[in-house]
Each structure stands twice: as structure tokens, then as C-alpha cells.
Amino acid sequence: MSTERPQPPFIARTIRRLSIPIILGWVALTLAVTFLVPPLERVGEEHSVPLAPQDAPSVQAMVGMGKAFQESDSDSFAMIVLEGQQELGEDARTYYRKLVRALRNDPRHVEHVQDLWGDRVTAAGVQSPDGKATYVQLNLAGNQGTTLAQESVTAVRQIIKQTPPPPGVKVYLTGPAALIPDMVRSGNDSLLKMTVIAGVIIFVVLLFVYRSVATVILLVIGVGVEVGSARGIIAFLGDHNVVVLSTFAINLLVALSMAAGTDYGIFLFGRYQEARQAGEDPETAYYTTYRGVAPVVLGSGLTIAGAMLCLSATRMPIFQTIGVPCAVGMLVAVAVALTLVPAVLTTGSHFGLCDPRRKLAQQRWRGIGTAIVRWPAPILVTTLAIALIGLVTLPGYKTSYDDRPYLPKDLPANLGFAAADRHFSQSRMLPDILMIQADHDMRNPSDFLVLHRLAKAIFRVPGISRVQGITRPEGTPIEHTSIPFLISMQNAAMLKNIELIKPRINDMLRQADAMSKQIAILKHMYALQQQITDIAHHTVGLAIEVESLVDEVENHLMDFDDFFRPIRSYFYWEKHCYDIPICWAIRSIFELFDGLDKMHDKLHDMIKDAVKLDGLTAQLLTVTPKLIEIAEATRAAILTNHSTMAGLFGELDGMNQNATAMGQAFDAAKNDDTFFLPPEVFNNTDFKRAMASFISPDGKAARFIISHSGDPATPEGIARIKPIRTAAEEALKTTPLENAKISLAGAASTYKDFDDGSRYDLWIALVGALCLIFVIMLALTRSFVAAMVIVGTVVLSLGASFGLSVLAWQYILGIKLHWMVLPMSVIVLLAVGSDYNLLLVARMKEEIAAGINTGIIRAMGGTGKVVTNAGLVFAFTMASMIFSDLRVIGQLGTTIGLGLMFDTLVVRSFMTPSIAALLGRWFWWPQTVRPRPASFMLRSAPPRAVVRALLYKEEHRGDDAATVEFPRLSV
């Protein structure tokens, strides 16, 4: 029976034949993409993407708010903090106004400046309690994380630099928009340091493993070409907008490329040296290496690339940027490992540079394999117990969403945060903003009552320390807006009128005194009237008697006149009677008789009038008592009115004092339970300026600035977003604004979107990667159970590895893991974790012809040291990320490093082979394998060499599993 081996693979033969051109081609490609393409870090800065998805609720809210208030169309906002050594004075205000003007003169980068400190109505709301600091919020062009946003931050810093502050005042640009460019620059600047440290670690470890400088240099050259070409190709793709980048993608790409390239080099060099030690010539050892390792490298690379590519299906841009670049980088690593490294092996083998310098010790790993197949159950239980160390820490896992503690403290944005923290609460630079949008103009007293009710409802949410809105622009109720105070102000006007009325009340007393005097006079006058009436009555009686006497005298005189009438006539006839005294005297007597007659007539008339007067006097006498009675009643009424008014005004004084005290108490206590703004306030010029900050120009949107009592970038801060929204919805029920649209933007709401998005994306990437890994493992192993075991151990390793990272960072170092560490480390570990299991299982499959247990022992002996070295190099390379200035990258690297060490030293070394030993032939289901060695089952067959050749032909093996002679064991 023929024992000839099949012809070497075409690809392996071609690579060996064209080794020099392949080496030169890769070197040329690396040099071309290094010098003809912009550096990867610069490309990343020039083609960056937003950190948050544009359909996230917080981003939509921020953009909608900018449009409603006609301020901006981006979600990028920053803060300029002014800090003085002393209380900010007029020079600081002058500088502030100058700075605001300069910012407004750059509309290309600064879309809006919220000038609150420049308005006396809202100034107190943005000034620190000690008066030494203030801030101004900016809406910058470009969404956070984009190139335009970074340019806007640079432009603002240039404006600040060109506008020097007065002595004793420092100016900082901080806030989310300013933090991201600083983070990117810090990550890119520390990439070289991290790469150098990783390179040193790789060189030292490889030198310790191979004890040959030439071998290490050859391997490092391959890794260098692979990293350089991967960087250059990704930079080229990014520069032509084929892929998008972030600082995390760049750092992870470089670390993964170095680690994976080193891993694959170790696989190839290790297998080559194993074959050489087994006595094969360089060419045969080369083909043995390529046949045995190339499928593993291809499967491993495709697994990692596919798992990383699953990140492209996520929604978070920060994860999307990792997917394609890292996948392409891994494909480059696979291409280098399958072409350049074999070419280097071929070239080096001509000079003996790749041969082992010492005998490869396999007995230790064979002993471990022997122990595993003898006691698989106890070893499996032990490995599970070790895994529990990490798993038990997972329930206590706490994360943080605040980027500041994970960045260098001397970054400009962090210095600004530190300055703000010295004067303001921690959340003032990271507020949340709630906006409601109604279908009508809300600038009226009734809607302002609802807005105030809404602000109070938000303020009552546990963990909220401050709510600023149009009804509370300084975070507290507007002074003098409570109904008691408004009433007290109305009473103040009444008090002024009362002070004017009080003298008139005293005049009533004087009037009563005058009435008393008048009554006394009336009484005296009544007494006189009584006397006058009596006298008048008596006089009338006498006048009547006189009239009768006069009548009698007149009759006698008439008789005398009649007797002497002739004589009388003589005196009237005499012309000269005036000249004759006796004549004139006698004539006068006769004329007296005529006068008495006239007097008698008049006397009659007078007596008639006297009689009438006597009657009127009597009537007048009856009227005067009534006048006295009326006067006395009037005086009594005046006195009564005085006493009543005096008591009333006394009570009003007390009431006014109580109302004033109540208004002052409500005002001093900032009690706004009875808030109300009169209509005339809306026409106030100062109030209109204040409304511009909180009410949209059309009056249909209102916003509230919310400050948390603690750090909003924590799970506790994120958990408040839902209660805030619920409180707002409840506050608007049964009001005219019941159907208003509510939206939330800002720090905690953005981090909530990050949290929700990362959970969603993690499940997408996890399920996708697991399915992909399972398919690849199934294709390579041709065993459903083996593929399930590999995937299952990888999942178990994920939990234990992340738990170990939680134990190290959270419980030992006291630093919470950043929220990005979990999804990114899980995806990387998921991809890389199957790598070593795949190599082990693939080697077990090669050795299965010797029997299941013997195959496990041989696979452990053949791959133990190689896989351990590769795993430790990979772990140390990823752990070197801890030297990055970004702590989040350091946490990511150490988490991956711990996971790889756990996977290498526990899962691959003990757990997977013990499961394979326990399952026996079922591990390879649905394949049919022989549970016993061929020599045991074919004792009646021809000699052993012939049997082996026959088995080789039947199994269609491409490799005879170059191993040292293995003694017979009872397994």
C-alpha cells in the first residue's frame, strides 16, 4: 500500500517559490501607504463621526430645541467659564461683553451665545454664590464628535486666546463639545507611546520564548509590516471616506493588529520549530506548518474580523467606527500571516534562522493532558470554581458615564471642569434641558401658571437640585410673584390712602365738637325764640289794643275835621299861608289829621303782619327743637362713624401688617405655591429679555434647565430621566398644555441614550458574533458539539473575564469601569477567545486517529507552549493599552488582557480539553471517531507503519501531526 504524502498545497508552493517578491511587495505596500497616505491619527481627526446616533431622543431634542429657539441646528454645546481670584467686578463684566461680541462675530463656528450674565434679570442664575465665577453657554456648529465640531472648538479657543482677560481672571472652555476633541488628541498622542511599549513587550517575550535574536527580529519584522500596512490601508480608506474612524477604533486597531500578527507569527514559527525538532527538513517542515496552521489562522482571522464586523450593524457610531477598520485590519493580519510570514519562514530557513535553538519541552503539557484525560470531572469543576471568582463580582458591577475621570486632569476641558467645580455644583456644567412644545403662544398668565407647575414638579423629583425656567430664571421663584406678596403690595397702596384718611377721621371729632357747640347755640337760640315768641304775642295784643284806641282817636279827629273843614279850606286857599306862621301852623294841624288817617291804615297793615309774625314765630319755635334733635343725631352719627372708622382702620392696620408680613415671609421663604404673574408683567422690557432665554420667539416652546444634586453621568443620574419625564407629563394633565410635546436633552439624557443604545448594540453584536463564530467553528471542526463547546466556553470566559476586570478595577483600585468597556471588550474577547480553543480543537482533530484521549494528550503537548506563549503575548499587548493617557482605553486593554489570560491559562488549558474528555466521542458528533487508538483496534492488522499509512489514506489527512515519539499510556 502506498505511503506517499499528497502533493503540497498550491498556495504554499507558490508562496515558497515567490517568497522574495512577496516580502518586497509587502514592504513596498507598507512604505507606500505609510508615506503616501496621511497618518492614521490625522485622518481620524479629519473624518471623525458623531458619538451619539442622530436618531437618539436626546440628539433629536437638542436639534429640535435649537430650531424652535432659532439658535442652532446641532447637538454640540460648550461652556466658557470665567474664574476670578476675587469677586468678579466691572472689569470682568467689560471683558465678558467683549468676549461675547467676539464669539458672535464668528457665526460659522458659534451658532448661538446664551448671554445670561449680561442681563441683570438672569445674571444671578449663572454666577457662583461666592461671586468669583460665571459661565456662558455656546451652541457650536457641527454635531458632537464631528470634524466641524472639533474645528468649532478650536476656533473658540483661538477667540479666547486673542481676547486676553483682565488680571486675576482666567477663562476656560469646557463642556461636552470641548471634551471630545481633547479626548481624541490625548488618545492619538499617546498611541505612539502605547505602540512602543507594546513593541518592547512583544520583543522581550519573544526573545524569552525563542532565545534567538534572529528569530525574534524576523517575527517582529512581519508584525511591523502587518501593523504598518493595516494602519496605512485604513488611513487610505478613511481619507477617501470609505470608512469612518474614532480614537477608540484607531487604538484598538493598532493593538489588535500587533497582538494578532504576533499570535499568528507564533503559531507559524512554533509549528515550524516543532516540525524541525521532529526531524523534518526545512521544506517539509514548512509545508507541515502551512497545512496545520493556515486553516487555524484563516478561521481565527475570519472569526475576529467577522465578530468585529458585527459592530457595523450597531446603532452607536462609536461602535460602528470600530467594526470595519478592525475587520479590515484583521484581514490584513491574516493576509500577512498567510503570505508574508511563510515567505519570511522560507527565506530564514535557507539560513537556519528559524530553527529552534533549544529542544522544545512538551513533557509538561503532555503531563497536563494526561491528568486531564484521567480526571476530567474534578478538573472541570475546579476550572468552573475559578470562573466563579469573576462571575460572583458581576452583580455588583457599577459603571460610569462621566468621561472626565478617564481623561488626563491637565486637559484644557478638564481644567475648565475643575474650575467650575470649585464654585458650582458638579452638574452645572452638565445640565439636562427639558423642552415642551405647545400649539399656541404660551406667553400669558394662565400658561405661565402651568409652566410654573411643571417646573415645581421637576424640582420635586428626588435627586434634582435646581430647575431654571422663565418662572424661576435663577433657579428659585421670581421675587414678589406670590399672591400673598401681590396682595401685600396692593395693601401697601391702601395703607398710603389710609394715612391720608386718618387726619380726616380726626376732623370728624372736630366736626362733632363744632356740632356740640352748634347744638348749645341752638338750644340758647330756642330759649330766646321762646322769649321772642312770648314778647311777640304780647306785642301783638298791645298793638291790637292800640289799634282800637287809634280808631277811637281817629273818629274823634274826623269829627273835629268835619266841623272845621270850612275853616280848613281857607288855609289851603290862602296863597301866602307859607309866609304866615299862624296860618302854616294851623294848616299843619289839619294836615296832621290827614297823616293820622294814613298812619291808621298802615297800623292796620302792621297789625295784620304782626299777627302773621306771631303765628310764624310760634311755628318757628316748634321747628327749632327738631333742628336741635337733628344736630344731636348728626353729632351722634359723627361720633359713631369716628369710632367705627377708627376701629376699622385699626383692624386694617393689623390686617395690612399681617398681609405685609405674610408677603415678606412668602418672598423670603421662596415659597411659590401661590405663584402668579399679572398681565402687565409681560409688557416689561426686562422680562421680555429674560423670556428670550427660556421661551421661543413664537412663544410655542419653553425650556427648563435641570441640575442634578450629584453627578448626572452615573446610573443614578440616568435613572432620573424617566421620573423627570413622568413628572412633566403628570404636571401637564388637565391643563391647556396637556397635549404639549415633551423632549429631554443634555448630559443624563444623552448618557441614557448611550446606555440604551449600548445594551441594544451589545445584544446585536453578541448574537451576531456568536452565530458567526459558531458557523466558522462548525465549518472548521465539522462537529456540532465541538462548535457548541467552543462557543459555550467563550461565553463563560466572557463573564468570568469581565468579572475579573470588575474585581481589579472596581473593588481593588476603586475605579468604576467606563460604560464603553463592557460592549467593546465583550466583542473583542468573543472574537479572540475562540482563537486558542480553535487551535487546540483543530490539533485534537489531527491527532484523533490515535484515539480520543491520546489525541487530547498529543494536542495538549503540541500546542500547549505555543498557544500559551501566543495567548500571553496577545494579553500583554492588549494590556499595554493601560499606558494610554485615556483611562478608558487602559481599562479596555486590561479587560481584554485579563480575559485572554483566563482563556489561555484556564479555558484552553483545562476547561475545553476536560469537556472533550468527558464527552468522549460525543464531542465530535455527528462525526464518527474511534474511541481507542488504531493500534489497539487493529492488532490483527499488518505492522504499525502500514496501519498508519492506511489510516492516513482513509482519513485523507494532510498532516501526519509532527510530534515526538509518544510512549504507550494506559488511557
PDB file of C-alpha atoms in Angstrom, residues 869-970:
ATOM      1  CA  ASN A 869       3.065  31.962  24.537  1.00  0.00           C
ATOM      2  CA  ALA A 870       0.719  33.386  21.913  1.00  0.00           C
ATOM      3  CA  GLY A 871      -2.025  33.991  24.467  1.00  0.00           C
ATOM      4  CA  LEU A 872       0.305  35.710  26.907  1.00  0.00           C
ATOM      5  CA  VAL A 873       1.813  37.872  24.161  1.00  0.00           C
ATOM      6  CA  PHE A 874      -1.683  38.801  22.997  1.00  0.00           C
ATOM      7  CA  ALA A 875      -2.742  39.532  26.600  1.00  0.00           C
ATOM      8  CA  PHE A 876       0.350  41.603  27.372  1.00  0.00           C
ATOM      9  CA  THR A 877      -0.005  43.515  24.105  1.00  0.00           C
ATOM     10  CA  MET A 878      -3.627  44.394  24.845  1.00  0.00           C
ATOM     11  CA  ALA A 879      -2.760  45.175  28.466  1.00  0.00           C
ATOM     12  CA  SER A 880      -0.136  47.642  27.241  1.00  0.00           C
ATOM     13  CA  MET A 881      -3.086  49.858  26.349  1.00  0.00           C
ATOM     14  CA  ILE A 882      -3.080  50.794  30.029  1.00  0.00           C
ATOM     15  CA  PHE A 883      -0.228  53.156  29.212  1.00  0.00           C
ATOM     16  CA  SER A 884      -2.601  55.238  27.091  1.00  0.00           C
ATOM     17  CA  ASP A 885      -3.448  58.633  28.514  1.00  0.00           C
ATOM     18  CA  LEU A 886      -7.106  57.664  28.154  1.00  0.00           C
ATOM     19  CA  ARG A 887      -8.041  55.528  31.110  1.00  0.00           C
ATOM     20  CA  VAL A 888     -10.977  54.057  29.239  1.00  0.00           C
ATOM     21  CA  ILE A 889      -8.550  52.598  26.685  1.00  0.00           C
ATOM     22  CA  GLY A 890      -6.440  51.290  29.540  1.00  0.00           C
ATOM     23  CA  GLN A 891      -9.487  49.670  31.098  1.00  0.00           C
ATOM     24  CA  LEU A 892     -10.435  48.159  27.760  1.00  0.00           C
ATOM     25  CA  GLY A 893      -6.933  46.776  27.229  1.00  0.00           C
ATOM     26  CA  THR A 894      -6.607  45.308  30.715  1.00  0.00           C
ATOM     27  CA  THR A 895     -10.083  43.770  30.496  1.00  0.00           C
ATOM     28  CA  ILE A 896      -9.176  42.098  27.211  1.00  0.00           C
ATOM     29  CA  GLY A 897      -5.777  41.111  28.630  1.00  0.00           C
ATOM     30  CA  LEU A 898      -7.319  39.519  31.719  1.00  0.00           C
ATOM     31  CA  GLY A 899      -9.830  37.744  29.513  1.00  0.00           C
ATOM     32  CA  LEU A 900      -7.102  36.383  27.249  1.00  0.00           C
ATOM     33  CA  MET A 901      -5.053  35.192  30.202  1.00  0.00           C
ATOM     34  CA  PHE A 902      -8.094  33.474  31.658  1.00  0.00           C
ATOM     35  CA  ASP A 903      -8.911  31.968  28.299  1.00  0.00           C
ATOM     36  CA  THR A 904      -5.321  30.855  27.710  1.00  0.00           C
ATOM     37  CA  LEU A 905      -4.456  29.543  31.162  1.00  0.00           C
ATOM     38  CA  VAL A 906      -7.825  28.188  32.265  1.00  0.00           C
ATOM     39  CA  VAL A 907     -10.295  27.666  29.437  1.00  0.00           C
ATOM     40  CA  ARG A 908      -7.962  26.405  26.704  1.00  0.00           C
ATOM     41  CA  SER A 909      -5.570  24.644  29.079  1.00  0.00           C
ATOM     42  CA  PHE A 910      -8.083  22.828  31.278  1.00  0.00           C
ATOM     43  CA  MET A 911     -11.761  23.513  30.642  1.00  0.00           C
ATOM     44  CA  THR A 912     -12.081  22.706  26.942  1.00  0.00           C
ATOM     45  CA  PRO A 913      -9.919  19.510  26.994  1.00  0.00           C
ATOM     46  CA  SER A 914     -11.688  18.279  30.147  1.00  0.00           C
ATOM     47  CA  ILE A 915     -15.074  18.745  28.464  1.00  0.00           C
ATOM     48  CA  ALA A 916     -13.749  16.915  25.402  1.00  0.00           C
ATOM     49  CA  ALA A 917     -12.512  14.076  27.602  1.00  0.00           C
ATOM     50  CA  LEU A 918     -15.840  13.867  29.443  1.00  0.00           C
ATOM     51  CA  LEU A 919     -17.899  13.832  26.274  1.00  0.00           C
ATOM     52  CA  GLY A 920     -15.611  11.409  24.536  1.00  0.00           C
ATOM     53  CA  ARG A 921     -16.734  10.526  21.038  1.00  0.00           C
ATOM     54  CA  TRP A 922     -19.861  12.687  21.511  1.00  0.00           C
ATOM     55  CA  PHE A 923     -17.604  15.730  21.441  1.00  0.00           C
ATOM     56  CA  TRP A 924     -17.149  15.075  17.714  1.00  0.00           C
ATOM     57  CA  TRP A 925     -20.778  14.387  16.890  1.00  0.00           C
ATOM     58  CA  PRO A 926     -22.030  13.996  14.200  1.00  0.00           C
ATOM     59  CA  GLN A 927     -18.636  12.688  13.111  1.00  0.00           C
ATOM     60  CA  THR A 928     -17.792   9.074  13.860  1.00  0.00           C
ATOM     61  CA  VAL A 929     -14.459   8.693  15.636  1.00  0.00           C
ATOM     62  CA  ARG A 930     -12.650   5.771  17.174  1.00  0.00           C
ATOM     63  CA  PRO A 931     -12.572   5.992  20.959  1.00  0.00           C
ATOM     64  CA  ARG A 932      -9.436   3.753  21.059  1.00  0.00           C
ATOM     65  CA  PRO A 933      -6.083   4.053  19.309  1.00  0.00           C
ATOM     66  CA  ALA A 934      -5.802   2.366  15.965  1.00  0.00           C
ATOM     67  CA  SER A 935      -3.066   0.031  17.243  1.00  0.00           C
ATOM     68  CA  PHE A 936      -5.463  -1.299  19.876  1.00  0.00           C
ATOM     69  CA  MET A 937      -8.349  -1.799  17.468  1.00  0.00           C
ATOM     70  CA  LEU A 938      -6.223  -3.231  14.669  1.00  0.00           C
ATOM     71  CA  ARG A 939      -3.990  -5.687  16.496  1.00  0.00           C
ATOM     72  CA  SER A 940      -4.680  -8.306  13.854  1.00  0.00           C
ATOM     73  CA  ALA A 941      -3.735  -5.923  11.071  1.00  0.00           C
ATOM     74  CA  PRO A 942      -0.285  -5.595   9.405  1.00  0.00           C
ATOM     75  CA  PRO A 943       2.598  -3.815  11.139  1.00  0.00           C
ATOM     76  CA  ARG A 944       2.118  -0.415  12.716  1.00  0.00           C
ATOM     77  CA  ALA A 945       3.763   1.623   9.945  1.00  0.00           C
ATOM     78  CA  VAL A 946       1.492   0.088   7.339  1.00  0.00           C
ATOM     79  CA  VAL A 947      -1.558   0.684   9.512  1.00  0.00           C
ATOM     80  CA  ARG A 948      -0.621   4.286   9.993  1.00  0.00           C
ATOM     81  CA  ALA A 949      -0.218   4.749   6.259  1.00  0.00           C
ATOM     82  CA  LEU A 950      -3.550   3.072   5.683  1.00  0.00           C
ATOM     83  CA  LEU A 951      -5.270   5.268   8.274  1.00  0.00           C
ATOM     84  CA  TYR A 952      -3.646   8.305   6.788  1.00  0.00           C
ATOM     85  CA  LYS A 953      -5.089   7.480   3.389  1.00  0.00           C
ATOM     86  CA  GLU A 954      -8.529   6.638   4.761  1.00  0.00           C
ATOM     87  CA  GLU A 955      -8.762   9.756   6.828  1.00  0.00           C
ATOM     88  CA  HIS A 956      -7.436  11.955   3.982  1.00  0.00           C
ATOM     89  CA  ARG A 957      -5.133  13.643   6.396  1.00  0.00           C
ATOM     90  CA  GLY A 958      -2.988  16.471   5.122  1.00  0.00           C
ATOM     91  CA  ASP A 959      -0.592  16.252   8.009  1.00  0.00           C
ATOM     92  CA  ASP A 960       0.917  13.452   9.985  1.00  0.00           C
ATOM     93  CA  ALA A 961       0.959  15.546  13.135  1.00  0.00           C
ATOM     94  CA  ALA A 962       4.650  16.015  13.635  1.00  0.00           C
ATOM     95  CA  THR A 963       5.186  15.129  17.255  1.00  0.00           C
ATOM     96  CA  VAL A 964       7.849  13.378  19.224  1.00  0.00           C
ATOM     97  CA  GLU A 965       7.512   9.724  19.882  1.00  0.00           C
ATOM     98  CA  PHE A 966       4.753   9.245  22.406  1.00  0.00           C
ATOM     99  CA  PRO A 967       5.127   6.316  24.806  1.00  0.00           C
ATOM    100  CA  ARG A 968       2.302   3.901  25.372  1.00  0.00           C
ATOM    101  CA  LEU A 969      -0.013   5.108  28.128  1.00  0.00           C
ATOM    102  CA  SER A 970      -2.966   3.490  29.726  1.00  0.00           C
TER     103      SER A 970
END
